[in-house]
mmCIF file of C-alpha atoms in Angstrom:
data_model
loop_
_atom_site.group_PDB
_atom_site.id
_atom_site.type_symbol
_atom_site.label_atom_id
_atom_site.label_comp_id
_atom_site.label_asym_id
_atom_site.label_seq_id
_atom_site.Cartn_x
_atom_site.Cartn_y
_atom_site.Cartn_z
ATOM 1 C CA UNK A 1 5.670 15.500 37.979
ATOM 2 C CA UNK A 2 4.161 14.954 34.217
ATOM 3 C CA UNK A 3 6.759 16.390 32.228
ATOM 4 C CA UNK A 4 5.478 17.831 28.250
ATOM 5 C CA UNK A 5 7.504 18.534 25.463
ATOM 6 C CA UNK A 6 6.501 21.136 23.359
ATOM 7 C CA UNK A 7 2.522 20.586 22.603
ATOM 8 C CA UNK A 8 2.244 22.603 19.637
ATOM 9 C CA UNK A 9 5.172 20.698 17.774
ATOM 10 C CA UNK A 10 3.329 17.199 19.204
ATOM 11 C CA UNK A 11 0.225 18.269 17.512
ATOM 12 C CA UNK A 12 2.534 19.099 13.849
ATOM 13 C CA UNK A 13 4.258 16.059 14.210
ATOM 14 C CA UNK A 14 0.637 13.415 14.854
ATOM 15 C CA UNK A 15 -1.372 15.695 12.048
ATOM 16 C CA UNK A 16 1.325 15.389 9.228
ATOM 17 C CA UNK A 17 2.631 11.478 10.274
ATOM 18 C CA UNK A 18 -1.354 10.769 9.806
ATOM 19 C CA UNK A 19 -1.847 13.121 6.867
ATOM 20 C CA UNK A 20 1.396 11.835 5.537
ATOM 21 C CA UNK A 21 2.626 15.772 4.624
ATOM 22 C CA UNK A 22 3.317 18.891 6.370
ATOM 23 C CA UNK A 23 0.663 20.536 3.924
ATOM 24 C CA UNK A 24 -2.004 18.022 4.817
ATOM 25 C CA UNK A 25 -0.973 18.342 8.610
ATOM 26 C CA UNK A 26 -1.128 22.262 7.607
ATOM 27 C CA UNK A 27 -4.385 22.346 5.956
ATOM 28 C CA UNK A 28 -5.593 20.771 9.371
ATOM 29 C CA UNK A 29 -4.123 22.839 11.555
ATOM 30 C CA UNK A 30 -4.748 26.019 9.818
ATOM 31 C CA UNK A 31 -1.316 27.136 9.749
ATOM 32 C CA UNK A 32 1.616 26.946 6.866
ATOM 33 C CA UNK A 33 3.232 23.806 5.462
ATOM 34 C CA UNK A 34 6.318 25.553 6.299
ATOM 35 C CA UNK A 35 5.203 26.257 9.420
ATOM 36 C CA UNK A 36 4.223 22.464 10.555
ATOM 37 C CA UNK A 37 7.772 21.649 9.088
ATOM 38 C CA UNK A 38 9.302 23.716 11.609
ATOM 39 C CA UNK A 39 7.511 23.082 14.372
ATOM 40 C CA UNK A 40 8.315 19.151 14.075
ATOM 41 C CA UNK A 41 12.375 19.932 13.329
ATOM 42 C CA UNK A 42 12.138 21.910 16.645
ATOM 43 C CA UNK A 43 10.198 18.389 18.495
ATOM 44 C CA UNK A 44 13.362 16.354 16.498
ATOM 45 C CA UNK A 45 15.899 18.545 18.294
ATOM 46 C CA UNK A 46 13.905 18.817 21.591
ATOM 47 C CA UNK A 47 13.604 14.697 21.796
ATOM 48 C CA UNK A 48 16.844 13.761 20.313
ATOM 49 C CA UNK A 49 15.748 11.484 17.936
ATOM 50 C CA UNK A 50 14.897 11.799 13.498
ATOM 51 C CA UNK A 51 10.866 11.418 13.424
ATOM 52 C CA UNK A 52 10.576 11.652 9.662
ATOM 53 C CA UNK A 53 13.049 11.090 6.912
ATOM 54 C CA UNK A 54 12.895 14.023 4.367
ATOM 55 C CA UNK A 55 13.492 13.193 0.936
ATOM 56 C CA UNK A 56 12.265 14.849 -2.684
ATOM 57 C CA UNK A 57 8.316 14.538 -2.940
ATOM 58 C CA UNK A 58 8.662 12.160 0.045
ATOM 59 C CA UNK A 59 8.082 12.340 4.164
ATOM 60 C CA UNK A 60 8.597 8.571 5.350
ATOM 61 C CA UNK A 61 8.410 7.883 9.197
ATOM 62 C CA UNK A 62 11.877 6.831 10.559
ATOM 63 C CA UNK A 63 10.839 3.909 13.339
ATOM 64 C CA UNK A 64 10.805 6.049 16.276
ATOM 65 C CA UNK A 65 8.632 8.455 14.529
ATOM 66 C CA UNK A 66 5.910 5.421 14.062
ATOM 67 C CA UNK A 67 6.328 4.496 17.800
ATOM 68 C CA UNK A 68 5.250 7.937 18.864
ATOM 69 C CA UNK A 69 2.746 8.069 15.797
ATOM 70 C CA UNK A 70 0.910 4.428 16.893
ATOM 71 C CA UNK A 71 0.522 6.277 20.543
ATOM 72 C CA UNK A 72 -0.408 9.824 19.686
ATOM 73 C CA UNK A 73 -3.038 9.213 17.467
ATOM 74 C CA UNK A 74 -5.042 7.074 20.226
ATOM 75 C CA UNK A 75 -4.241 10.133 22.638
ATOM 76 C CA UNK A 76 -5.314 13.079 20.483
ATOM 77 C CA UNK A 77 -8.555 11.063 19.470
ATOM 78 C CA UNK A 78 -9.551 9.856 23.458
ATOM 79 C CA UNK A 79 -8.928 13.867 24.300
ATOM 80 C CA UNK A 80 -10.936 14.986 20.893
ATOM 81 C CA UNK A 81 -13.977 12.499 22.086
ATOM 82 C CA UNK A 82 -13.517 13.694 25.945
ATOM 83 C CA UNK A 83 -13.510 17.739 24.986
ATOM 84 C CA UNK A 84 -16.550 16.744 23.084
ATOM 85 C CA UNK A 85 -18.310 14.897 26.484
ATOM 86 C CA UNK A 86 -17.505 17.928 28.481
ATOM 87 C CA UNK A 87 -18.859 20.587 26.083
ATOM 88 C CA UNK A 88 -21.806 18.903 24.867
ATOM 89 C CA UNK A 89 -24.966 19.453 26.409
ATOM 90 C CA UNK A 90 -26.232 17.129 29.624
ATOM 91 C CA UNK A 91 -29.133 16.186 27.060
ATOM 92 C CA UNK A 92 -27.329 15.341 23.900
ATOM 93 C CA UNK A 93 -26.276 11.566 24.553
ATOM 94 C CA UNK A 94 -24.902 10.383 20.949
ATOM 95 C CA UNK A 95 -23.610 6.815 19.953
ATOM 96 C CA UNK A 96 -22.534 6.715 16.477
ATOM 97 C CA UNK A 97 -21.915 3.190 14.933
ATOM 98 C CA UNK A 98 -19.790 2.269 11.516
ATOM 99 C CA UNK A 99 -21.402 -0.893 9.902
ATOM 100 C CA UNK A 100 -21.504 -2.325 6.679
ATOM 101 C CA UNK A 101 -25.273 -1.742 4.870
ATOM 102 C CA UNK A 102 -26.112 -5.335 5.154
ATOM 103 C CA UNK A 103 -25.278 -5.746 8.527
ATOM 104 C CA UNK A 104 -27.465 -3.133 9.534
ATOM 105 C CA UNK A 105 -30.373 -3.636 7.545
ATOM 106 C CA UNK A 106 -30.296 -7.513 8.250
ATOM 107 C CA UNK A 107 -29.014 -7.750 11.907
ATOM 108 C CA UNK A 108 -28.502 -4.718 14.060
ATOM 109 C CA UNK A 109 -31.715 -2.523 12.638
ATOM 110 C CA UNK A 110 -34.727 -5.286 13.436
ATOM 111 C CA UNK A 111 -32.614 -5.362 17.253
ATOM 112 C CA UNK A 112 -32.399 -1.466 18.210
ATOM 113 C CA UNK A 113 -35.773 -1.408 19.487
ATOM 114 C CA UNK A 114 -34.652 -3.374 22.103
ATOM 115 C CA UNK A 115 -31.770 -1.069 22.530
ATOM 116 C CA UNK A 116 -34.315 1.834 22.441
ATOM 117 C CA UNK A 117 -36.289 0.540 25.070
ATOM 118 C CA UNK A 118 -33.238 -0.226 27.762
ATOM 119 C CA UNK A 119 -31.530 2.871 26.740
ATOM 120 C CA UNK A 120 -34.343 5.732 25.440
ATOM 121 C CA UNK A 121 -32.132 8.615 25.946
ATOM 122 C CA UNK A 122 -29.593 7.449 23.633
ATOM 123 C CA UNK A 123 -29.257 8.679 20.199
ATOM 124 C CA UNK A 124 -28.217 5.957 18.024
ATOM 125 C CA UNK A 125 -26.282 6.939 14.468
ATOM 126 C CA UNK A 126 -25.354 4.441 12.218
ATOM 127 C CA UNK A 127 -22.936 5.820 9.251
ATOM 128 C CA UNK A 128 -20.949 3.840 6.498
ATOM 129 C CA UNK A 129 -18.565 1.210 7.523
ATOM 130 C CA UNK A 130 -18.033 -2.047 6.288
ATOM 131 C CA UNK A 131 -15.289 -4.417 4.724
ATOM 132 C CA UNK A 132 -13.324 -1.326 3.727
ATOM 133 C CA UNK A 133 -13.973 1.786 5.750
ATOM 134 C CA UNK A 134 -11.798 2.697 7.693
ATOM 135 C CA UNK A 135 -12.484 3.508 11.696
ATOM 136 C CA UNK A 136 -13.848 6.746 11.635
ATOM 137 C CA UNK A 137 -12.937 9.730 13.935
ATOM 138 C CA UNK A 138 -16.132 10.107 14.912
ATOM 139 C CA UNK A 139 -16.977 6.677 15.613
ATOM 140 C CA UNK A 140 -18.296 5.206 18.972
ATOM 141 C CA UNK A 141 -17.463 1.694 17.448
ATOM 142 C CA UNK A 142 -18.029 -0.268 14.616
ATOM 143 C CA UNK A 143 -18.993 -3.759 12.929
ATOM 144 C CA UNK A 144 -16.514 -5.262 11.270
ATOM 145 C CA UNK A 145 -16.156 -8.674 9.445
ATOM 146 C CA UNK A 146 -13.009 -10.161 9.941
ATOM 147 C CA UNK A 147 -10.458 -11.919 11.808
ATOM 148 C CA UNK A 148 -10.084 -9.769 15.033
ATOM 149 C CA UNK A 149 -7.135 -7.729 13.821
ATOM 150 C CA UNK A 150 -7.265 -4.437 13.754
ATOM 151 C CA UNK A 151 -4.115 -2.915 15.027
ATOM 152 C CA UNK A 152 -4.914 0.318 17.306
ATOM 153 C CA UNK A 153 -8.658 -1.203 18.069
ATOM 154 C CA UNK A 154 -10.592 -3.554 20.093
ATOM 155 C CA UNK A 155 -11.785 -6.174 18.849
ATOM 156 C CA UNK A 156 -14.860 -8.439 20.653
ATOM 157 C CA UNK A 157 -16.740 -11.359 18.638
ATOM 158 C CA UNK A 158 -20.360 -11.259 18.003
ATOM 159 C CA UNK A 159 -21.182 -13.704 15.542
ATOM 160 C CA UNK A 160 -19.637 -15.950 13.249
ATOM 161 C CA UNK A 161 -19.634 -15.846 9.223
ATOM 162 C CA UNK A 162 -21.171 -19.058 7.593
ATOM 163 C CA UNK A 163 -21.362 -19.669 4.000
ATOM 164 C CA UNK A 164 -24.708 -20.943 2.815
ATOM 165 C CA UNK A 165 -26.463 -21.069 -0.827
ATOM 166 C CA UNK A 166 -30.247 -19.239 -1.084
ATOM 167 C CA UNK A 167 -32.385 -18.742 -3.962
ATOM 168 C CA UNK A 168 -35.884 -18.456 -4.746
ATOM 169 C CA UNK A 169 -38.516 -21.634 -4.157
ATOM 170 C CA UNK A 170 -39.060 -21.608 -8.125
ATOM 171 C CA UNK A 171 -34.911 -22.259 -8.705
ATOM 172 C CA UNK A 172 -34.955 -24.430 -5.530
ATOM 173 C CA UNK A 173 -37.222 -26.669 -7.041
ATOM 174 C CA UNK A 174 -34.528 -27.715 -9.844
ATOM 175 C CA UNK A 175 -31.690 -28.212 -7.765
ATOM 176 C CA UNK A 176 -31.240 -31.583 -6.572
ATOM 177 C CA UNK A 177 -27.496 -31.626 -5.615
ATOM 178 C CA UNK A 178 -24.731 -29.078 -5.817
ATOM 179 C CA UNK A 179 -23.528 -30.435 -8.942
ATOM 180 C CA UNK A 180 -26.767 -28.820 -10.786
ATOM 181 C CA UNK A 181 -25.463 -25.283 -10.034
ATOM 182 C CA UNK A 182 -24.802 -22.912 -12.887
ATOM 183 C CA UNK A 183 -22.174 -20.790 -12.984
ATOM 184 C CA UNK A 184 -23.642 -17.862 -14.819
ATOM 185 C CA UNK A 185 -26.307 -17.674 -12.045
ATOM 186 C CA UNK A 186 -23.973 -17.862 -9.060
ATOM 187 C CA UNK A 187 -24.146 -13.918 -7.792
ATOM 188 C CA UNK A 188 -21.234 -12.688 -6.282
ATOM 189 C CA UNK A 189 -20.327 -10.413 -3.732
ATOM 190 C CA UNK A 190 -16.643 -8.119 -4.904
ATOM 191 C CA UNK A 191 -14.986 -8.038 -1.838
ATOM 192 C CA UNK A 192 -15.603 -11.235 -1.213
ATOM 193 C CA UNK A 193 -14.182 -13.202 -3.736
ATOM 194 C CA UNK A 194 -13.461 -16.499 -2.472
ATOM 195 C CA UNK A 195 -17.021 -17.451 -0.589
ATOM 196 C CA UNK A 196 -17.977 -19.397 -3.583
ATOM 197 C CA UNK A 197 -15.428 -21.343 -4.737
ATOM 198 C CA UNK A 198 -15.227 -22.232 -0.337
ATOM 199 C CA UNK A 199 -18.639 -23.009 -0.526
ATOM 200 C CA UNK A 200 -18.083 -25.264 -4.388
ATOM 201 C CA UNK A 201 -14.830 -26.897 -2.667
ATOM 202 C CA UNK A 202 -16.401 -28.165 0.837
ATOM 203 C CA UNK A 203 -19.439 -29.679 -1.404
ATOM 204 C CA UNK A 204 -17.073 -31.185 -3.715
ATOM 205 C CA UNK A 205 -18.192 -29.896 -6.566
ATOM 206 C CA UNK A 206 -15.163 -28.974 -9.138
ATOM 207 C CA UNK A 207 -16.516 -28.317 -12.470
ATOM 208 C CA UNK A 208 -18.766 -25.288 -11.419
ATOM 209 C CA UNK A 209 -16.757 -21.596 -11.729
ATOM 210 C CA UNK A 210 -18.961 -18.351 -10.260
ATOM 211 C CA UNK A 211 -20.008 -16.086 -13.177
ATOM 212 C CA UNK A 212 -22.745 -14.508 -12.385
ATOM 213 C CA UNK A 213 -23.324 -10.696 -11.821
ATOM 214 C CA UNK A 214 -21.570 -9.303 -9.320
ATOM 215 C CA UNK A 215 -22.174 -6.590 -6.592
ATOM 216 C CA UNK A 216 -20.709 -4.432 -4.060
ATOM 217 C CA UNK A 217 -22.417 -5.669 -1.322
ATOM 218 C CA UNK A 218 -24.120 -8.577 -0.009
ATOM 219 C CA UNK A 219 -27.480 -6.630 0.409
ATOM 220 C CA UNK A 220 -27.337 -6.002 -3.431
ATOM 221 C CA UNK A 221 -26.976 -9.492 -4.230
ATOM 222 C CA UNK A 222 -29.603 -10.790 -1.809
ATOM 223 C CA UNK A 223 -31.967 -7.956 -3.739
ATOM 224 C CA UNK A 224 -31.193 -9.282 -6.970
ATOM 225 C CA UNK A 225 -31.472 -13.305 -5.819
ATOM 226 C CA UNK A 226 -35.243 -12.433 -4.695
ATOM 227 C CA UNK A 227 -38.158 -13.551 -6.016
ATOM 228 C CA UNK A 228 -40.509 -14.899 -3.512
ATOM 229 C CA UNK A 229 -39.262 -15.934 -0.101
ATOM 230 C CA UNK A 230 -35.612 -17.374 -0.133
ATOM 231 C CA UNK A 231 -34.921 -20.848 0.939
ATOM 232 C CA UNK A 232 -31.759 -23.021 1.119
ATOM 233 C CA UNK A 233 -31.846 -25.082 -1.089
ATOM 234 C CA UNK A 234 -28.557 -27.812 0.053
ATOM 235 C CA UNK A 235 -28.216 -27.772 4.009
ATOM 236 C CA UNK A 236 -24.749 -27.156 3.255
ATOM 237 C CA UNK A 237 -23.574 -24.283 5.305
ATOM 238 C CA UNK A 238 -19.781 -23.728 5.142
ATOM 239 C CA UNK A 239 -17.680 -21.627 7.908
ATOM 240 C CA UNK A 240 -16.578 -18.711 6.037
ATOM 241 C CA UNK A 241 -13.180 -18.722 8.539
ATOM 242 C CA UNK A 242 -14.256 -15.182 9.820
ATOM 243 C CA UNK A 243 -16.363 -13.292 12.442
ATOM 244 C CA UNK A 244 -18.506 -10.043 13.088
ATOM 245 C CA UNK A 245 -16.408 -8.106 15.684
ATOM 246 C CA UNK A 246 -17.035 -5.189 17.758
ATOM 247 C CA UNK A 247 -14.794 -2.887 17.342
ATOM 248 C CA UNK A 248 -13.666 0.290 18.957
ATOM 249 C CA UNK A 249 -10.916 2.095 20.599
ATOM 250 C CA UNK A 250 -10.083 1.120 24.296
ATOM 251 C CA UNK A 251 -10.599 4.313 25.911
ATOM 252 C CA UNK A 252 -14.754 4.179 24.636
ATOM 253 C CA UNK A 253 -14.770 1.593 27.724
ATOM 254 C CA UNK A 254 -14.853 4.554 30.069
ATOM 255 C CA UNK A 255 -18.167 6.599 28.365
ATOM 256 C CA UNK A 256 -21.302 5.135 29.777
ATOM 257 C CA UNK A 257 -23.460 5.271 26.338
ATOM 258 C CA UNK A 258 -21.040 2.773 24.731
ATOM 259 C CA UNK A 259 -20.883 0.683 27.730
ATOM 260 C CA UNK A 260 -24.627 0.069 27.691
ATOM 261 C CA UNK A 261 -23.948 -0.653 24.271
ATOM 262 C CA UNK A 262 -21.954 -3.037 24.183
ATOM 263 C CA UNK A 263 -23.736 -4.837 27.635
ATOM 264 C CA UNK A 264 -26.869 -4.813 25.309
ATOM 265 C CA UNK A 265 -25.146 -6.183 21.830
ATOM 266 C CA UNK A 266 -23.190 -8.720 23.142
ATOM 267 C CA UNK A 267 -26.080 -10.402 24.926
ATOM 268 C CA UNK A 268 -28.028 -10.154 21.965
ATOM 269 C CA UNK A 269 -25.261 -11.930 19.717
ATOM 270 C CA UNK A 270 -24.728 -14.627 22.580
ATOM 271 C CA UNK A 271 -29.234 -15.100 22.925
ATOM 272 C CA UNK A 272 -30.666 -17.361 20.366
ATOM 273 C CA UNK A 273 -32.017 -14.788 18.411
ATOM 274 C CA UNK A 274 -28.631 -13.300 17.683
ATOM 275 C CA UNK A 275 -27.604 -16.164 15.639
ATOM 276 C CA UNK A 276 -30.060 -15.632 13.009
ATOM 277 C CA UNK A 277 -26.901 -14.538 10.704
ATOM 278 C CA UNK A 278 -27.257 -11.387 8.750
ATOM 279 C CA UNK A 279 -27.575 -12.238 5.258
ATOM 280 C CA UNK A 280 -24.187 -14.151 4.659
ATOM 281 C CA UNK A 281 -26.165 -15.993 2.052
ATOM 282 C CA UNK A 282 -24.588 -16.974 -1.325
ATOM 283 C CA UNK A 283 -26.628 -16.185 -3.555
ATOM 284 C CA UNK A 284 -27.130 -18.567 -6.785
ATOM 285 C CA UNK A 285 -29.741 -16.720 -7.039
ATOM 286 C CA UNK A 286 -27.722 -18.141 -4.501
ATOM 287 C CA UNK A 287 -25.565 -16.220 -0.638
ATOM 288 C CA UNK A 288 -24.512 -15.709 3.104
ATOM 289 C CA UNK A 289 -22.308 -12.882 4.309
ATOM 290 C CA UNK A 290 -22.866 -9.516 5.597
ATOM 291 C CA UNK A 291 -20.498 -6.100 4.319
#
């Protein structure tokens, strides 16, 4: 017989060990700070064990309380995504992806008619994700770039990252040999600090440091680096040590609309046309990476 402790002070405890507060947890649940505090002392008692250690201005997680934190959270979000299966209507079939603007534009955009045409009655969301966002709540899954870690997420490989120069014919046309690069004009990418001086090191050149104006994302950089078609001008192309990843919690296995999905984007990242790499260009005028 399934035996539950207390739901309501379950519910305090995962909203303020997220929120990091009982005023945040509060704020959520539409109830007092004092209130949430409560509720959590009376789970404490009730289980036997400290969850959070109160000090001044501080609530810190004792271990126990991030065990049951790091398997709540996964709980509460596979019943919030459930509830919202059940209620919705028979008609309303939503996949929502997080992906970086790059990686949409360059890779996953030009492919969704394909999607569209296996899968018609899906509605297909993409929202901001990327290097930094972090998994959103209402996510179906997301694009990452990465290394596959992700703690509380799945993580499957799509493509891999590979670091090579572009620029316009006009530049190309100057540049015989990787020693001819100029700093100033090396655009770079902020998160991504270390692609160029990767790319500078495998190619042996030392006396070259990236200067050049830099962006937030890769997209940006690609934008400024045109003028005319882009070409690469060294055939140097430079594992970047990283991966796209498709990511997503493990109970999204069970809903059918991410299952067809992921069927459909992980044979298009093994076909041939998949590895056409979304702009993970350096740009120098020249780049190759996507956010």
């Amino acid at each position: 017989m399934r035996r539950l402790l207390f739901l309501n002070g379950i519910k305090a405890f995962e909203a303020a060990a997220r929120s990091g507060s009982f005023a945040g947890a509060g704020a959520e649940l539409n109830v007092s700070a004092a209130a949430v505090s409560r509720m959590v002392h009376l789970l404490e008692q009730r289980l036997g064990v400290a969850l959070f250690e109160r000090k001044a201005n501080k609530l810190a997680m004792t271990s126990a309380g991030r065990a049951y934190q790091s398997g709540l959270t996964p709980i509460f979000d596979a019943l919030a995504s459930l509830t919202a299966q059940v209620t919705a209507p028979s008609s309303v079939r939503v996949l929502t992806i997080g992906v970086g603007p790059t990686f949409a534009m360059k890779w996953l955009i030009p492919r969704l008619a394909d999607f569209r045409q296996h899968e018609p009655d899906i509605d297909v969301r993409i929202t901001t994700g990327g290097a930094a966002a972090p998994f959103g709540d209402d996510w179906s899954c997301g694009i990452k770039l990465g290394d596959g870690e992700w703690p509380g997420l799945v993580a499957e490989p799509l493509v891999a990252a590979d670091l090579l120069p572009v620029c316009a014919p006009r530049l190309a046309a100057r540049l015989k040999r990787p020693g001819d690069l100029k700093g100033p004009s090396l655009l770079r990418v902020a998160h991504s600090p270390g692609d160029w001086p990767l790319w500078l090191k495998t190619a042996a050149v030392a006396r070259v440091t990236a200067r050049g104006p830099e962006f937030q994302f890769y997209g940006q950089a690609l934008q400024a680096a045109i003028d005319g078609r882009l070409v690469a001008p060294f055939a140097l192309s430079v594992p970047k040590g990283m991966r796209w990843y498709l990511v997503y919690r493990n109970f999204q296995t069970e809903q059918r609309d991410f299952a067809a999905f992921r069927r459909w984007i992980m044979r298009a990242a093994a076909g041939p046309a998949g590895h056409g790499r979304p702009a993970d260009k350096l740009t120098g005028k020249v780049h190759r990476n996507a956010d």
